[in-house]
Short mmCIF file of C-alpha atoms in Angstrom, two decimals:
data_model
loop_
_atom_site.label_atom_id
_atom_site.label_comp_id
_atom_site.label_asym_id
_atom_site.label_seq_id
_atom_site.Cartn_x
_atom_site.Cartn_y
_atom_site.Cartn_z
CA MET W 10 19.92 2.34 -27.84
CA ALA W 11 16.12 1.58 -29.03
CA ALA W 12 15.04 3.09 -25.11
CA HIS W 13 17.05 6.72 -26.08
CA LEU W 14 15.85 6.76 -29.92
CA THR W 15 12.22 5.84 -28.74
CA ARG W 16 12.36 8.88 -26.45
CA ARG W 17 13.80 11.02 -28.68
CA ILE W 18 10.58 10.68 -31.33
CA VAL W 19 7.83 10.81 -28.30
CA SER W 20 10.16 14.25 -27.64
CA GLY W 21 10.08 15.32 -31.50
CA GLU W 22 13.23 15.20 -32.10
CA VAL W 23 13.72 13.69 -35.48
CA GLU W 24 12.49 15.80 -38.33
CA ASP W 25 10.16 15.16 -41.49
CA GLY W 26 9.05 11.91 -40.22
CA ARG W 27 12.00 10.96 -41.40
CA ALA W 28 14.33 8.03 -37.72
CA PRO W 29 17.82 6.92 -38.28
CA SER W 30 18.53 5.24 -40.48
CA GLU W 31 20.87 2.18 -39.78
CA LEU W 32 23.80 3.56 -40.52
CA ASP W 33 22.90 6.66 -38.66
CA ILE W 34 22.52 4.24 -35.59
CA SER W 35 26.75 3.16 -36.25
CA GLN W 36 28.39 6.34 -36.49
CA GLU W 37 26.21 8.17 -33.38
CA PHE W 38 26.51 4.96 -30.62
CA GLY W 39 29.71 3.30 -32.21
CA VAL W 40 28.20 0.24 -33.46
CA SER W 41 28.56 -2.37 -35.21
CA ARG W 42 26.13 -2.18 -38.94
CA VAL W 43 24.03 -5.48 -36.82
CA VAL W 44 24.15 -4.17 -34.09
CA ALA W 45 22.04 -0.99 -35.53
CA ARG W 46 19.90 -3.53 -37.64
CA GLU W 47 18.64 -5.17 -34.73
CA THR W 48 18.46 -1.66 -33.51
CA LEU W 49 15.74 -0.86 -35.79
CA LYS W 50 14.81 -4.03 -35.57
CA ILE W 51 13.11 -3.94 -31.76
CA LEU W 52 11.43 -0.09 -32.53
CA ALA W 53 9.62 -1.61 -35.75
CA SER W 54 9.01 -4.84 -32.81
CA LEU W 55 6.49 -1.44 -31.79
CA ASP W 56 5.33 -0.27 -35.15
CA ILE W 57 6.95 2.49 -34.23
CA VAL W 58 9.09 2.75 -37.42
CA ASP W 59 8.49 0.95 -41.40
CA VAL W 60 11.65 -0.36 -42.48
CA ALA W 61 11.85 -1.20 -46.08
CA GLN W 62 15.37 -2.51 -47.88
CA GLY W 63 16.77 1.01 -50.17
CA ARG W 64 14.56 3.01 -48.12
CA ARG W 65 14.31 6.36 -45.28
CA VAL W 66 13.06 4.33 -41.77
CA VAL W 67 9.70 6.41 -41.28
CA VAL W 68 8.08 7.02 -37.64
CA ARG W 69 5.10 5.80 -38.03
CA PRO W 70 2.30 7.63 -36.13
CA PRO W 71 1.83 7.41 -32.79
CA ALA W 72 -1.85 5.99 -32.52
CA GLU W 73 -0.31 3.04 -34.50
CA TRP W 74 2.45 1.74 -31.52
CA ASP W 75 2.16 -0.99 -29.52
CA TYR W 76 1.51 -0.09 -26.46
CA LEU W 77 0.26 -2.83 -25.02
CA SER W 78 4.58 -3.73 -24.39
CA PRO W 79 5.81 -3.36 -21.70
CA LEU W 80 9.21 -1.89 -23.45
CA LEU W 81 7.14 1.07 -25.02
CA ILE W 82 5.76 1.75 -21.02
CA GLU W 83 8.37 0.76 -19.69
CA TRP W 84 10.12 3.92 -22.50
CA LEU W 85 7.04 6.30 -22.74
CA PRO W 86 7.71 9.57 -20.16
CA SER W 87 5.19 9.41 -17.09
CA GLU W 88 2.46 11.88 -18.63
CA THR W 89 2.18 9.82 -21.46
CA VAL W 90 1.98 6.41 -19.16
CA GLY W 91 -0.11 8.12 -17.48
CA GLU W 92 -2.57 9.09 -19.90
CA LEU W 93 -2.54 5.45 -21.54
CA LEU W 94 -3.96 4.25 -17.53
CA GLN W 95 -6.84 6.93 -17.95
CA GLU W 96 -7.69 4.89 -21.17
CA LEU W 97 -7.52 1.62 -19.44
CA HIS W 98 -9.83 2.39 -17.41
CA GLN W 99 -12.20 3.38 -19.97
CA MET W 100 -11.74 -0.34 -22.32
CA ARG W 101 -11.58 -1.97 -18.86
CA VAL W 102 -15.30 0.09 -17.55
CA LEU W 103 -16.13 -1.17 -21.37
CA LEU W 104 -14.75 -4.65 -21.25
CA GLU W 105 -14.86 -6.15 -17.87
CA PRO W 106 -18.63 -5.31 -16.24
CA GLU W 107 -19.44 -7.35 -19.33
CA LEU W 108 -17.31 -10.07 -18.87
CA ALA W 109 -18.66 -10.41 -14.66
CA ALA W 110 -22.28 -10.46 -16.59
CA MET W 111 -21.56 -13.44 -18.52
CA ALA W 112 -19.01 -15.30 -15.91
CA ALA W 113 -22.39 -15.28 -13.81
CA ALA W 114 -24.04 -17.29 -15.80
CA SER W 115 -21.18 -19.36 -16.72
CA ALA W 116 -18.85 -20.03 -13.98
CA THR W 117 -17.82 -23.38 -13.15
CA ASP W 118 -18.20 -25.12 -9.63
CA GLU W 119 -14.21 -25.04 -10.20
CA ALA W 120 -13.96 -21.47 -10.42
CA LEU W 121 -16.05 -20.13 -8.05
CA ASP W 122 -13.20 -22.11 -5.63
CA ARG W 123 -10.39 -21.10 -7.45
CA LEU W 124 -12.00 -16.83 -6.41
CA ARG W 125 -12.92 -17.41 -3.18
CA ASP W 126 -8.98 -19.07 -2.52
CA GLU W 127 -8.23 -15.39 -4.09
CA ILE W 128 -10.35 -13.67 -2.13
CA GLY W 129 -8.66 -15.02 0.89
CA ARG W 130 -5.90 -14.59 -0.42
CA MET W 131 -6.10 -10.77 -1.34
CA ALA W 132 -7.14 -10.29 2.52
CA ALA W 133 -4.10 -11.83 3.67
CA LEU W 134 -2.30 -9.84 1.57
CA GLU W 135 -2.91 -6.54 2.63
CA ALA W 136 -0.15 -4.71 3.47
CA ASP W 137 1.99 -6.09 1.12
CA PRO W 138 1.22 -4.50 -1.60
CA ASN W 139 3.02 -5.74 -4.81
CA ALA W 140 2.23 -9.92 -3.86
CA TYR W 141 -1.93 -8.70 -3.52
CA LEU W 142 -1.30 -7.21 -6.68
CA GLU W 143 -0.67 -10.51 -8.30
CA VAL W 144 -3.35 -11.59 -6.61
CA ASP W 145 -5.64 -9.01 -8.38
CA HIS W 146 -4.03 -9.38 -11.18
CA GLU W 147 -5.21 -13.06 -11.38
CA PHE W 148 -8.92 -13.30 -9.48
CA HIS W 149 -9.59 -10.99 -12.88
CA MET W 150 -8.57 -13.44 -15.12
CA GLU W 151 -10.22 -15.77 -13.70
CA ILE W 152 -13.42 -14.09 -14.18
CA CYS W 153 -11.98 -13.37 -17.78
CA ARG W 154 -11.63 -16.74 -18.05
CA ALA W 155 -14.94 -18.06 -16.82
CA ALA W 156 -16.80 -15.63 -18.85
CA ASP W 157 -15.27 -18.29 -21.43
CA ASN W 158 -14.85 -15.32 -24.65
CA ARG W 159 -11.13 -16.74 -26.35
CA LEU W 160 -10.36 -13.30 -28.03
CA LEU W 161 -12.02 -11.02 -24.45
CA ASP W 162 -9.39 -13.35 -22.53
CA ARG W 163 -7.07 -12.41 -24.98
CA ILE W 164 -7.60 -8.53 -24.93
CA MET W 165 -7.42 -8.62 -21.43
CA TYR W 166 -4.79 -10.91 -20.56
CA SER W 167 -2.13 -8.28 -23.46
CA ALA W 168 -3.48 -4.91 -21.43
CA ARG W 169 -1.56 -6.54 -18.12
CA TRP W 170 1.57 -4.12 -18.40
CA LEU W 171 -0.24 -1.33 -17.71
CA GLY W 172 -2.89 -3.17 -15.96
CA THR W 173 -0.18 -3.89 -13.22
CA ALA W 174 0.74 0.22 -13.30
CA SER W 175 -2.20 0.97 -13.45
CA ARG W 176 -3.21 -1.53 -9.66
CA ARG W 177 0.65 0.42 -8.31
CA ILE W 178 -1.18 3.45 -8.60
CA THR W 179 -4.13 2.19 -6.83
CA ASN W 180 -3.13 0.27 -4.96
CA GLU W 181 -0.56 2.76 -2.03
CA ALA W 182 -3.43 4.87 -1.27
CA PRO W 183 -4.67 4.95 1.80
CA ALA W 184 -6.24 1.48 2.72
CA ALA W 185 -6.53 0.60 -0.59
CA LEU W 186 -6.38 -3.35 -0.19
CA ARG W 187 -8.92 -3.41 2.38
CA LYS W 188 -11.34 -1.63 -0.19
CA ALA W 189 -10.27 -3.36 -3.00
CA THR W 190 -10.61 -7.27 -1.08
CA ALA W 191 -14.11 -5.54 0.01
CA ASP W 192 -14.67 -4.96 -3.66
CA HIS W 193 -14.46 -7.79 -5.45
CA THR W 194 -15.42 -9.86 -2.77
CA GLU W 195 -19.11 -8.30 -3.23
CA ILE W 196 -18.31 -8.69 -7.35
CA TYR W 197 -17.27 -12.91 -6.06
CA GLU W 198 -20.27 -13.43 -4.07
CA ALA W 199 -23.38 -12.05 -7.13
CA LEU W 200 -21.16 -14.80 -9.10
CA VAL W 201 -21.84 -16.83 -6.87
CA ALA W 202 -25.87 -15.68 -6.68
CA ARG W 203 -25.71 -16.54 -10.38
CA ASP W 204 -26.76 -13.35 -10.70
CA PRO W 205 -24.89 -10.79 -13.35
CA ASP W 206 -26.86 -7.66 -12.87
CA ARG W 207 -25.69 -7.92 -9.78
CA ALA W 208 -22.03 -9.18 -11.24
CA ARG W 209 -22.29 -5.93 -13.38
CA ALA W 210 -22.71 -3.64 -10.89
CA ALA W 211 -19.86 -4.91 -8.56
CA MET W 212 -17.74 -4.91 -11.09
CA ARG W 213 -18.87 -0.57 -12.29
CA LYS W 214 -18.67 -0.41 -8.35
CA HIS W 215 -14.95 -1.65 -8.29
CA LEU W 216 -13.75 0.45 -11.19
CA ALA W 217 -16.21 3.47 -10.72
CA ASN W 218 -13.17 3.14 -7.30
CA ASN W 219 -10.36 2.90 -8.56
CA SER W 220 -10.93 5.93 -10.68
CA ASN W 221 -11.38 8.35 -7.67
CA LEU W 222 -8.31 6.53 -7.42
CA LEU W 223 -6.23 7.76 -10.53
CA ALA W 224 -8.06 11.08 -10.56
CA GLU W 225 -6.43 11.50 -7.09
CA LYS W 226 -3.20 10.77 -7.76
CA GLU W 227 -3.07 12.63 -10.89
CA LYS W 228 -4.02 15.55 -8.85
CA GLN W 229 -1.01 14.66 -6.70
CA THR W 230 1.66 15.21 -9.26
CA ASN W 231 0.16 17.82 -11.60
CA SER W 232 0.68 19.72 -7.83
CA ALA W 233 3.93 18.21 -6.86
CA ARG W 234 4.79 19.61 -10.58
CA ARG W 235 3.45 23.01 -10.19
CA ARG W 236 5.60 23.82 -6.91
#
């Protein structure tokens, strides 16, 4: 029910910013008031609605919704998810090159050993996009941990669901995983060299390659819609 109501709100089917009340949900779906109340709690936890006792249920501005929640990502239309993936890339361009530069200066030998192992796993998994995806994510999180900033680490971790969706798209392109392994190897070698500028540049190159793949996928999707 929460998924259905979210899609209804996104499509603009609610009037004057008023979401269905507990009673409305109970009557429409034939469920108890307890179930209706829990449904509204889910929507409130995603910052989609404000619920206050004795007041109507109000839809919050879409800009305030919790777009880092895996539930919301599952319920949004594909067009909106595509926009969020572009915004995720913008965030990564702002953060990850600097995280790589920080890691080049502060990574321990143990962290570098783990990154080396991740590179080896990537090379072995280039024919298995789903398994590669997990190793890819762990490689970037290891760099984030090596940068030794707890707040940036939590920001990157919180965006993992969108990051997974983005990687699924970029990993579909021909030879994408082989190229990704090469990019990750360049980043790793810059970290081993303890060269922040080189690490920053290698990460920017990797993200630029990802951006090109996302843009190509968006172009194909738009072409298919027109047909």
